[in-house]
Amino acid sequence: MNYFQLFQVPAQFDLDLTELGTRYLELQRNFHPDNFAAGSERDRLLAVQQAANINDAYHSLKQPLLRAEHLLALRGVKISHEQRSFTDTSFLMQQMELRELLGDILHSSDPYVLIDEAEQQIQQQKNVLLKLLAQALEANHHEQDLQAADIIRKLKFFFKLQHELELIEQQLQD
Amino acid sequence: MALLQIAEPGQSAAPHQHKLAAGIDLGTTNSLVATVRSGEARTLQNAAGDDMLPSVVQYLADKVIVGKAAVAAAIADPHNSIFSVKRLMGRGYAETVAQAQQLPYLLVDQQGLVAIDTAQGVKNPVEISAEILATLADTASQTLGGELMGVVITVPAYFDDAQRQATKDAAKLAGLNVLRLLNEPTAAALAYGLDSGQEGVVAVYDLGGGTFDISILRLKRGVFEVLATGGDSALGGDDFDHAIVQWLQQQSGETTLSHQSLRQHLQLARQIKEQLSAHDQYAFELPTANGALALSLSREQFDSLIQPLVRKTIRACKQTLRDAGLNADEVAKVVMVGGSTRVPLVRTAVGEFFAAEPLTSIDPDKVVAIGAAIQANVLVGNKSDADTLLLDVIPLSLGLETMGGLVEKIIPRNTIIPVARAQEFTTFKDGQTAMSLHVLQGERELVDHCRSLAKFNLTDIPPMAAGGAHIRVTFQVDADGLLSVTAQEKSSGVTASIQVKPSYGLSDDQVATMIQSSMQYAKHDMQQRLLREQQVEASRVWEAVSAAISADAHLLGSAELLDIEQALSALKAVSQGDDTAAIKAAIDKTNHITDEFAARRMDNSIRQALQGHKVDEV
């Protein structure tokens, strides 16, 4: 299913999220199972499926990584079946350094300084990669699409690091 | 005549007829039923003039007593008077025994599920809850003068799949048509939201008898979106009572209590709690084995007894705000729900944490039932112009067991429902035709730390070389938060069959057997009930298809239209008779003939829903 078509928004990475949210709510207003609660069993089942599709589509377009993956899938490039391995050694080094930094936080005497530092680094790298991703996707050319797939795989590492950092911060607060 | 009716647009069987619907708050300590009459939602009173029905069921050899009379009998007959059955819904025997030293019942292992041995034999929590639901439904139909078309039943937002399913099974057993299971905090927000038209972020702090829920909702243009839910399904006002009982025991030096004196202590504790909500000090007498003991408890002492429990609720508020990605100061309103929010320490602690005066203008005991009634009125179709949209989320992540006892999450918590997520599996042996999946619910990474929901056995997989079969398993959670699973082999398109073994629930067959064997339904009643169910479904189908034709006949060719009209008039004719099987066959035929039409309408209405945007953008 083409999620961009479902919401009638342009099939591009740079998306107006407010507009997307408005369209989403309009569709849910019409298809949410609550509209069919007194309906026949078949209509109720159809409504559940339809509403689930709409939720899934919204979920996929709302987040930049999933949106990029969906866009690439529509262009015939699948991330999950991407067999290329990383050759970018500077990226791998950077990941290792950030991992070490995260590992040090819980043993540090002033953990919040390290948290801020890690957060800043991750955020900065993410922003750089997101910008590159937007550029690659805008070209709408197979070569650049493959580059975009590479960037997405790198970004996933940063999102994962960010998630781990949040868990560490929670651990500290508790 | 039927054909004529169909051809006339808008002439459905009973236009604008008010359908009877009710909202039910099935609580741990008390239950209520409410309905909307003349545009106003109100709780209904039983013959004795009470709004609140104590959620207590007493089994005598020859009859069942529900409510106040059962409470009164509880001290003399603790084994047969079941309190707080909600805490046992969807629970296993072993875990209940491990947690519930204080329960004065004879717990029984019913194929892994917890059940209670009573004067009427073994009763499971579904059967006990059904008694409470049936009593409330009686109150409603007697007050309203007719059979209920449907009900909305509220459940704690934190309830897992097994607990929700058990609640739905109880309604089925009580002969009720469930329009929706609604989260309690959402219902409370509905009650306040529709009154005042609030916008912004709202926290619903719900401290009932046995459960604590905190929900963060966003209200915007009539849309209720649950951003996050959290809480503790085993923490509530009952625990305040137990804290007081412990203090009483310290004073009297009685280390162990008989079932009977535990009940006495608990009733006294409740009285003390209520008194200290209005007064700074309360003096009372504690009956002990060595005579009565004169005691006095101050508000301050009481506060320090319950402080750890209240702090626990605030910690859950923090966690849930974090899940919602918000700070406490972004919460504009706090709705207070549940009798335990009358305790002054609770109000102060909540007010301080959110830096907002908690809302208490609707009775905290009634607010959930009132919200449920408002939603029931909309869902049954009495308010077609209603523009509220309720978006709810799944409270606990759903996952699958993988190698090494680990859980892989498939649907993370706080995902908006309904939701469907597919996962692909492959066979690892040549010619493998079956595989089994273990579905769990919870946030932890180890299988042992999550709740087992069900084991699914897939069979009829077409035999292929190892890794050749690609089985796509779809996990769907509906708007009630209930899970269903389907599976398909991708290359052959063969649908694998699934046998579900719920870990802490009843299978469909078990529910059917319970309905059949329940004393209320003699064989004739049972047949009548099945007939009635099919007749109701027939009229739903007839109404839905008739309305569809009035609205979208242009999507049909003339031959298609004729086929559908014929099926409809056949359906109408047969549904007036008493042949249950023939009605079911006519429903199936009508559904089959209109499948394509339904799909076309769906596509068409998606296009229409977003029509006009292209113009706006210019």
GROMACS .gro file of C-alpha atoms in nm, chain B residues 76-467:
model
  392
  250ALA     CA    1  -2.078  -1.487   5.893
  251ASP     CA    2  -2.005  -1.664   5.565
  252PRO     CA    3  -1.657  -1.561   5.444
  253HIS     CA    4  -1.590  -1.866   5.222
  254ASN     CA    5  -1.895  -1.809   5.003
  255SER     CA    6  -1.893  -1.428   4.987
  256ILE     CA    7  -1.663  -1.322   4.708
  257PHE     CA    8  -1.514  -0.972   4.730
  258SER     CA    9  -1.284  -0.799   4.477
  259VAL     CA   10  -1.328  -1.069   4.212
  260LYS     CA   11  -1.191  -0.820   3.959
  261ARG     CA   12  -0.844  -0.887   4.099
  262LEU     CA   13  -0.879  -1.250   3.997
  263MET     CA   14  -0.993  -1.186   3.638
  264GLY     CA   15  -0.766  -1.354   3.383
  265ARG     CA   16  -0.534  -1.477   3.659
  266GLY     CA   17  -0.368  -1.814   3.701
  267TYR     CA   18  -0.405  -2.031   4.008
  268ALA     CA   19  -0.037  -2.042   4.101
  269GLU     CA   20   0.024  -1.665   4.081
  270THR     CA   21  -0.294  -1.589   4.277
  271VAL     CA   22  -0.199  -1.826   4.558
  272ALA     CA   23   0.148  -1.668   4.568
  273GLN     CA   24   0.009  -1.313   4.603
  274ALA     CA   25  -0.311  -1.353   4.796
  275GLN     CA   26  -0.240  -1.479   5.147
  276GLN     CA   27  -0.517  -1.253   5.270
  277LEU     CA   28  -0.802  -1.398   5.063
  278PRO     CA   29  -1.045  -1.594   5.279
  279TYR     CA   30  -1.169  -1.822   4.999
  280LEU     CA   31  -1.103  -2.180   4.907
  281LEU     CA   32  -0.905  -2.128   4.588
  282VAL     CA   33  -0.918  -2.404   4.330
  283ASP     CA   34  -0.698  -2.478   4.030
  284GLN     CA   35  -0.931  -2.493   3.727
  285GLN     CA   36  -0.701  -2.607   3.446
  286GLY     CA   37  -0.443  -2.351   3.550
  287LEU     CA   38  -0.697  -2.077   3.610
  288VAL     CA   39  -0.793  -1.962   3.955
  289ALA     CA   40  -1.146  -2.047   4.072
  290ILE     CA   41  -1.327  -2.055   4.406
  291ASP     CA   42  -1.503  -2.345   4.575
  292THR     CA   43  -1.843  -2.224   4.697
  293ALA     CA   44  -2.167  -2.366   4.829
  294GLN     CA   45  -2.273  -2.393   4.464
  295GLY     CA   46  -1.961  -2.573   4.354
  296VAL     CA   47  -1.655  -2.430   4.179
  297LYS     CA   48  -1.712  -2.081   4.036
  298ASN     CA   49  -1.454  -1.898   3.826
  299PRO     CA   50  -1.407  -1.519   3.820
  300VAL     CA   51  -1.586  -1.493   3.484
  301GLU     CA   52  -1.899  -1.656   3.630
  302ILE     CA   53  -1.883  -1.444   3.945
  303SER     CA   54  -1.844  -1.120   3.745
  304ALA     CA   55  -2.133  -1.227   3.520
  305GLU     CA   56  -2.358  -1.227   3.828
  306ILE     CA   57  -2.264  -0.865   3.901
  307LEU     CA   58  -2.315  -0.762   3.538
  308ALA     CA   59  -2.652  -0.937   3.518
  309THR     CA   60  -2.767  -0.758   3.836
  310LEU     CA   61  -2.668  -0.420   3.691
  311ALA     CA   62  -2.834  -0.497   3.358
  312ASP     CA   63  -3.152  -0.590   3.546
  313THR     CA   64  -3.146  -0.256   3.726
  314ALA     CA   65  -3.107  -0.082   3.391
  315SER     CA   66  -3.378  -0.267   3.203
  316GLN     CA   67  -3.621  -0.232   3.492
  317THR     CA   68  -3.558   0.143   3.520
  318LEU     CA   69  -3.561   0.199   3.145
  319GLY     CA   70  -3.845  -0.038   3.070
  320GLY     CA   71  -3.684  -0.254   2.804
  321GLU     CA   72  -3.402  -0.483   2.699
  322LEU     CA   73  -3.057  -0.321   2.658
  323MET     CA   74  -2.933  -0.314   2.297
  324GLY     CA   75  -2.575  -0.287   2.409
  325VAL     CA   76  -2.341  -0.189   2.688
  326VAL     CA   77  -2.000  -0.028   2.728
  327ILE     CA   78  -1.801  -0.187   3.008
  328THR     CA   79  -1.500  -0.011   3.155
  329VAL     CA   80  -1.172  -0.181   3.241
  330PRO     CA   81  -0.849  -0.044   3.394
  331ALA     CA   82  -0.626   0.089   3.119
  332TYR     CA   83  -0.355  -0.140   3.252
  333PHE     CA   84  -0.559  -0.462   3.201
  334ASP     CA   85  -0.380  -0.712   2.983
  335ASP     CA   86  -0.536  -0.921   2.709
  336ALA     CA   87  -0.638  -1.206   2.942
  337GLN     CA   88  -0.811  -0.969   3.184
  338ARG     CA   89  -0.996  -0.790   2.903
  339GLN     CA   90  -1.101  -1.117   2.745
  340ALA     CA   91  -1.228  -1.243   3.082
  341THR     CA   92  -1.437  -0.926   3.119
  342LYS     CA   93  -1.586  -0.975   2.774
  343ASP     CA   94  -1.657  -1.341   2.846
  344ALA     CA   95  -1.838  -1.240   3.166
  345ALA     CA   96  -2.061  -1.004   2.967
  346LYS     CA   97  -2.133  -1.277   2.716
  347LEU     CA   98  -2.226  -1.512   2.999
  348ALA     CA   99  -2.459  -1.246   3.141
  349GLY     CA  100  -2.628  -1.222   2.799
  350LEU     CA  101  -2.503  -0.869   2.724
  351ASN     CA  102  -2.399  -0.727   2.388
  352VAL     CA  103  -2.068  -0.545   2.444
  353LEU     CA  104  -2.038  -0.239   2.221
  354ARG     CA  105  -1.690  -0.166   2.353
  355LEU     CA  106  -1.454  -0.225   2.642
  356LEU     CA  107  -1.351   0.126   2.741
  357ASN     CA  108  -1.052   0.222   2.954
  358GLU     CA  109  -1.167   0.370   3.283
  359PRO     CA  110  -0.953   0.688   3.265
  360THR     CA  111  -1.071   0.750   2.911
  361ALA     CA  112  -1.430   0.721   3.031
  362ALA     CA  113  -1.360   0.973   3.307
  363ALA     CA  114  -1.208   1.217   3.059
  364LEU     CA  115  -1.515   1.171   2.839
  365ALA     CA  116  -1.740   1.262   3.129
  366TYR     CA  117  -1.548   1.583   3.193
  367GLY     CA  118  -1.447   1.659   2.834
  368LEU     CA  119  -1.795   1.669   2.693
  369ASP     CA  120  -1.915   1.887   2.977
  370SER     CA  121  -1.651   2.150   2.951
  371GLY     CA  122  -1.494   2.118   2.605
  372GLN     CA  123  -1.138   2.126   2.743
  373GLU     CA  124  -0.832   2.138   2.522
  374GLY     CA  125  -0.480   2.041   2.615
  375VAL     CA  126  -0.308   1.765   2.809
  376VAL     CA  127  -0.506   1.596   3.084
  377ALA     CA  128  -0.391   1.346   3.345
  378VAL     CA  129  -0.645   1.102   3.483
  379TYR     CA  130  -0.547   0.978   3.827
  380ASP     CA  131  -0.765   0.681   3.910
  381LEU     CA  132  -0.722   0.524   4.250
  382GLY     CA  133  -0.997   0.271   4.300
  383GLY     CA  134  -1.042  -0.005   4.552
  384GLY     CA  135  -0.797  -0.246   4.394
  385THR     CA  136  -0.628  -0.084   4.099
  386PHE     CA  137  -0.434   0.229   4.024
  387ASP     CA  138  -0.424   0.383   3.678
  388ILE     CA  139  -0.262   0.695   3.551
  389SER     CA  140  -0.337   0.805   3.196
  390ILE     CA  141  -0.212   1.100   3.001
  391LEU     CA  142  -0.462   1.215   2.740
  392ARG     CA  143  -0.458   1.488   2.484
  393LEU     CA  144  -0.791   1.653   2.407
  394LYS     CA  145  -0.808   1.840   2.082
  395ARG     CA  146  -1.105   1.926   1.863
  396GLY     CA  147  -1.319   1.655   2.015
  397VAL     CA  148  -1.046   1.394   1.983
  398PHE     CA  149  -0.940   1.202   2.290
  399GLU     CA  150  -0.595   1.064   2.232
  400VAL     CA  151  -0.438   0.852   2.500
  401LEU     CA  152  -0.070   0.944   2.496
  402ALA     CA  153   0.035   0.695   2.760
  403THR     CA  154  -0.103   0.481   3.037
  404GLY     CA  155   0.060   0.327   3.340
  405GLY     CA  156  -0.019   0.220   3.689
  406ASP     CA  157  -0.033  -0.082   3.910
  407SER     CA  158  -0.304  -0.346   3.877
  408ALA     CA  159  -0.254  -0.452   4.239
  409LEU     CA  160  -0.259  -0.123   4.429
  410GLY     CA  161  -0.562   0.062   4.559
  411GLY     CA  162  -0.770   0.187   4.848
  412ASP     CA  163  -0.792  -0.173   4.975
  413ASP     CA  164  -0.420  -0.143   5.050
  414PHE     CA  165  -0.488   0.166   5.262
  415ASP     CA  166  -0.733  -0.052   5.458
  416HIS     CA  167  -0.472  -0.325   5.495
  417ALA     CA  168  -0.217  -0.068   5.617
  418ILE     CA  169  -0.465   0.038   5.887
  419VAL     CA  170  -0.535  -0.327   5.976
  420GLN     CA  171  -0.160  -0.381   6.026
  421TRP     CA  172  -0.150  -0.079   6.255
  422LEU     CA  173  -0.452  -0.214   6.447
  423GLN     CA  174  -0.274  -0.548   6.488
  424GLN     CA  175   0.036  -0.369   6.622
  425GLN     CA  176  -0.184  -0.197   6.880
  426SER     CA  177  -0.367  -0.513   6.989
  427GLY     CA  178  -0.067  -0.745   6.960
  428GLU     CA  179  -0.278  -1.000   6.771
  429THR     CA  180  -0.037  -1.141   6.514
  430THR     CA  181  -0.285  -1.367   6.337
  431LEU     CA  182  -0.650  -1.303   6.265
  432SER     CA  183  -0.928  -1.547   6.183
  433HIS     CA  184  -1.114  -1.490   5.855
  434GLN     CA  185  -1.402  -1.348   6.050
  435SER     CA  186  -1.200  -1.102   6.258
  436LEU     CA  187  -0.998  -1.002   5.949
  437ARG     CA  188  -1.330  -0.900   5.794
  438GLN     CA  189  -1.422  -0.705   6.109
  439HIS     CA  190  -1.084  -0.532   6.110
  440LEU     CA  191  -1.122  -0.442   5.741
  441GLN     CA  192  -1.467  -0.293   5.793
  442LEU     CA  193  -1.335  -0.088   6.086
  443ALA     CA  194  -1.036   0.022   5.875
  444ARG     CA  195  -1.268   0.147   5.601
  445GLN     CA  196  -1.466   0.344   5.859
  446ILE     CA  197  -1.146   0.498   6.000
  447LYS     CA  198  -1.028   0.593   5.650
  448GLU     CA  199  -1.358   0.763   5.567
  449GLN     CA  200  -1.368   0.949   5.899
  450LEU     CA  201  -1.011   1.074   5.859
  451SER     CA  202  -1.096   1.215   5.514
  452ALA     CA  203  -1.322   1.467   5.691
  453HIS     CA  204  -1.170   1.490   6.040
  454ASP     CA  205  -0.822   1.532   6.189
  455GLN     CA  206  -0.865   1.266   6.454
  456TYR     CA  207  -1.087   0.961   6.502
  457ALA     CA  208  -1.152   0.763   6.820
  458PHE     CA  209  -1.297   0.411   6.803
  459GLU     CA  210  -1.308   0.072   6.975
  460LEU     CA  211  -1.124  -0.231   6.840
  461PRO     CA  212  -1.283  -0.564   6.935
  462THR     CA  213  -1.011  -0.816   7.030
  463ALA     CA  214  -0.999  -1.160   7.189
  464ASN     CA  215  -0.937  -0.989   7.526
  465GLY     CA  216  -1.223  -0.742   7.498
  466ALA     CA  217  -1.258  -0.406   7.329
  467LEU     CA  218  -0.959  -0.176   7.301
  468ALA     CA  219  -1.015   0.204   7.294
  469LEU     CA  220  -0.793   0.360   7.029
  470SER     CA  221  -0.750   0.683   6.837
  471LEU     CA  222  -0.579   0.757   6.508
  472SER     CA  223  -0.483   1.103   6.382
  473ARG     CA  224  -0.480   1.220   6.020
  474GLU     CA  225  -0.105   1.267   6.051
  475GLN     CA  226  -0.051   0.909   6.166
  476PHE     CA  227  -0.282   0.783   5.891
  477ASP     CA  228  -0.090   0.988   5.634
  478SER     CA  229   0.238   0.834   5.740
  479LEU     CA  230   0.084   0.483   5.717
  480ILE     CA  231  -0.024   0.535   5.356
  481GLN     CA  232   0.262   0.764   5.250
  482PRO     CA  233   0.463   0.479   5.086
  483LEU     CA  234   0.156   0.374   4.884
  484VAL     CA  235   0.082   0.728   4.769
  485ARG     CA  236   0.448   0.777   4.677
  486LYS     CA  237   0.426   0.461   4.467
  487THR     CA  238   0.141   0.616   4.267
  488ILE     CA  239   0.340   0.936   4.211
  489ARG     CA  240   0.635   0.731   4.085
  490ALA     CA  241   0.401   0.567   3.832
  491CYS     CA  242   0.283   0.916   3.728
  492LYS     CA  243   0.646   1.014   3.661
  493GLN     CA  244   0.710   0.706   3.451
  494THR     CA  245   0.392   0.756   3.248
  495LEU     CA  246   0.470   1.122   3.182
  496ARG     CA  247   0.810   1.009   3.059
  497ASP     CA  248   0.641   0.762   2.824
  498ALA     CA  249   0.424   1.046   2.694
  499GLY     CA  250   0.734   1.260   2.645
  500LEU     CA  251   0.598   1.535   2.870
  501ASN     CA  252   0.687   1.724   3.187
  502ALA     CA  253   0.450   1.755   3.482
  503ASP     CA  254   0.400   2.127   3.416
  504GLU     CA  255   0.264   2.056   3.067
  505VAL     CA  256  -0.042   1.888   3.220
  506ALA     CA  257  -0.328   2.138   3.221
  507LYS     CA  258  -0.590   1.940   3.414
  508VAL     CA  259  -0.595   1.645   3.649
  509VAL     CA  260  -0.915   1.439   3.669
  510MET     CA  261  -0.964   1.252   3.995
  511VAL     CA  262  -1.138   0.915   3.977
  512GLY     CA  263  -1.218   0.653   4.237
  513GLY     CA  264  -1.337   0.674   4.596
  514SER     CA  265  -0.979   0.666   4.729
  515THR     CA  266  -0.911   1.010   4.578
  516ARG     CA  267  -1.126   1.150   4.859
  517VAL     CA  268  -0.831   1.089   5.093
  518PRO     CA  269  -0.679   1.435   5.153
  519LEU     CA  270  -0.316   1.317   5.130
  520VAL     CA  271  -0.386   1.180   4.781
  521ARG     CA  272  -0.535   1.510   4.664
  522THR     CA  273  -0.247   1.712   4.805
  523ALA     CA  274   0.025   1.484   4.666
  524VAL     CA  275  -0.133   1.477   4.319
  525GLY     CA  276  -0.196   1.853   4.320
  526GLU     CA  277   0.166   1.919   4.418
  527PHE     CA  278   0.316   1.681   4.164
  528PHE     CA  279   0.121   1.817   3.867
  529ALA     CA  280   0.113   2.172   4.005
  530ALA     CA  281  -0.259   2.185   3.921
  531GLU     CA  282  -0.577   2.179   4.127
  532PRO     CA  283  -0.734   1.833   4.072
  533LEU     CA  284  -1.084   1.822   3.915
  534THR     CA  285  -1.342   1.679   4.149
  535SER     CA  286  -1.674   1.835   4.040
  536ILE     CA  287  -1.818   1.501   3.922
  537ASP     CA  288  -1.854   1.240   4.198
  538PRO     CA  289  -1.527   1.039   4.170
  539ASP     CA  290  -1.722   0.719   4.228
  540LYS     CA  291  -1.964   0.788   3.941
  541VAL     CA  292  -1.749   0.964   3.683
  542VAL     CA  293  -1.639   0.644   3.505
  543ALA     CA  294  -1.991   0.504   3.471
  544ILE     CA  295  -2.113   0.841   3.342
  545GLY     CA  296  -1.840   0.852   3.077
  546ALA     CA  297  -1.920   0.493   2.976
  547ALA     CA  298  -2.291   0.583   2.941
  548ILE     CA  299  -2.204   0.878   2.715
  549GLN     CA  300  -1.994   0.651   2.494
  550ALA     CA  301  -2.258   0.373   2.492
  551ASN     CA  302  -2.515   0.627   2.372
  552VAL     CA  303  -2.288   0.724   2.082
  553LEU     CA  304  -2.189   0.369   1.988
  554VAL     CA  305  -2.543   0.229   1.985
  555GLY     CA  306  -2.628   0.494   1.728
  556ASN     CA  307  -2.840   0.742   1.922
  557LYS     CA  308  -2.612   1.031   1.845
  558SER     CA  309  -2.519   1.017   1.479
  559ASP     CA  310  -2.381   1.371   1.479
  560ALA     CA  311  -2.132   1.293   1.756
  561ASP     CA  312  -1.790   1.413   1.649
  562THR     CA  313  -1.581   1.270   1.928
  563LEU     CA  314  -1.316   1.028   1.814
  564LEU     CA  315  -1.162   0.806   2.075
  565LEU     CA  316  -0.810   0.695   2.001
  566ASP     CA  317  -0.683   0.444   2.254
  567VAL     CA  318  -0.351   0.267   2.295
  568ILE     CA  319  -0.236  -0.082   2.392
  569PRO     CA  320  -0.114  -0.063   2.754
  570LEU     CA  321   0.148  -0.340   2.746
  571SER     CA  322   0.380  -0.455   2.469
  572LEU     CA  323   0.299  -0.774   2.281
  573GLY     CA  324   0.588  -1.000   2.195
  574LEU     CA  325   0.692  -1.346   2.082
  575GLU     CA  326   0.920  -1.595   2.251
  576THR     CA  327   1.244  -1.639   2.061
  577MET     CA  328   1.552  -1.858   2.113
  578GLY     CA  329   1.693  -1.868   2.464
  579GLY     CA  330   1.377  -1.758   2.646
  580LEU     CA  331   1.393  -1.402   2.514
  581VAL     CA  332   1.097  -1.190   2.407
  582GLU     CA  333   1.092  -1.005   2.077
  583LYS     CA  334   0.847  -0.716   2.081
  584ILE     CA  335   0.600  -0.705   1.796
  585ILE     CA  336   0.364  -0.431   1.907
  586PRO     CA  337   0.519  -0.188   2.158
  587ARG     CA  338   0.306  -0.047   2.436
  588ASN     CA  339   0.125   0.281   2.371
  589THR     CA  340   0.072   0.194   2.004
  590ILE     CA  341  -0.265   0.330   1.889
  591ILE     CA  342  -0.528   0.059   1.844
  592PRO     CA  343  -0.665  -0.103   1.639
  593VAL     CA  344  -0.331  -0.220   1.507
  594ALA     CA  345  -0.209  -0.505   1.291
  595ARG     CA  346   0.157  -0.606   1.261
  596ALA     CA  347   0.285  -0.892   1.053
  597GLN     CA  348   0.596  -1.099   1.115
  598GLU     CA  349   0.750  -1.356   0.883
  599PHE     CA  350   0.866  -1.698   0.993
  600THR     CA  351   1.028  -1.980   0.806
  601THR     CA  352   1.052  -2.354   0.856
  602PHE     CA  353   1.384  -2.500   0.968
  603LYS     CA  354   1.327  -2.863   0.868
  604ASP     CA  355   1.246  -3.021   0.533
  605GLY     CA  356   0.876  -3.099   0.503
  606GLN     CA  357   0.787  -2.922   0.828
  607THR     CA  358   0.409  -2.872   0.839
  608ALA     CA  359   0.357  -2.723   1.185
  609MET     CA  360   0.512  -2.472   1.421
  610SER     CA  361   0.415  -2.313   1.747
  611LEU     CA  362   0.429  -1.953   1.866
  612HIS     CA  363   0.424  -1.828   2.221
  613VAL     CA  364   0.274  -1.480   2.262
  614LEU     CA  365   0.359  -1.277   2.572
  615GLN     CA  366   0.263  -0.941   2.710
  616GLY     CA  367   0.489  -0.714   2.915
  617GLU     CA  368   0.790  -0.486   2.903
  618ARG     CA  369   1.068  -0.715   3.022
  619GLU     CA  370   1.313  -0.900   2.801
  620LEU     CA  371   1.287  -1.246   2.952
  621VAL     CA  372   0.993  -1.478   2.888
  622ASP     CA  373   0.977  -1.559   3.259
  623HIS     CA  374   0.926  -1.192   3.345
  624CYS     CA  375   0.640  -1.133   3.101
  625ARG     CA  376   0.286  -1.264   3.113
  626SER     CA  377   0.213  -1.558   2.893
  627LEU     CA  378  -0.095  -1.484   2.681
  628ALA     CA  379  -0.135  -1.782   2.457
  629LYS     CA  380   0.035  -2.052   2.257
  630PHE     CA  381  -0.058  -2.072   1.892
  631ASN     CA  382  -0.006  -2.392   1.699
  632LEU     CA  383   0.014  -2.345   1.324
  633THR     CA  384  -0.068  -2.653   1.123
  634ASP     CA  385  -0.138  -2.732   0.755
  635ILE     CA  386   0.179  -2.555   0.639
  636PRO     CA  387   0.247  -2.691   0.287
  637PRO     CA  388   0.554  -2.922   0.306
  638MET     CA  389   0.863  -2.759   0.148
  639ALA     CA  390   1.239  -2.766   0.184
  640ALA     CA  391   1.377  -2.610   0.503
  641GLY     CA  392   1.354  -2.232   0.478
   0.00000   0.00000   0.00000
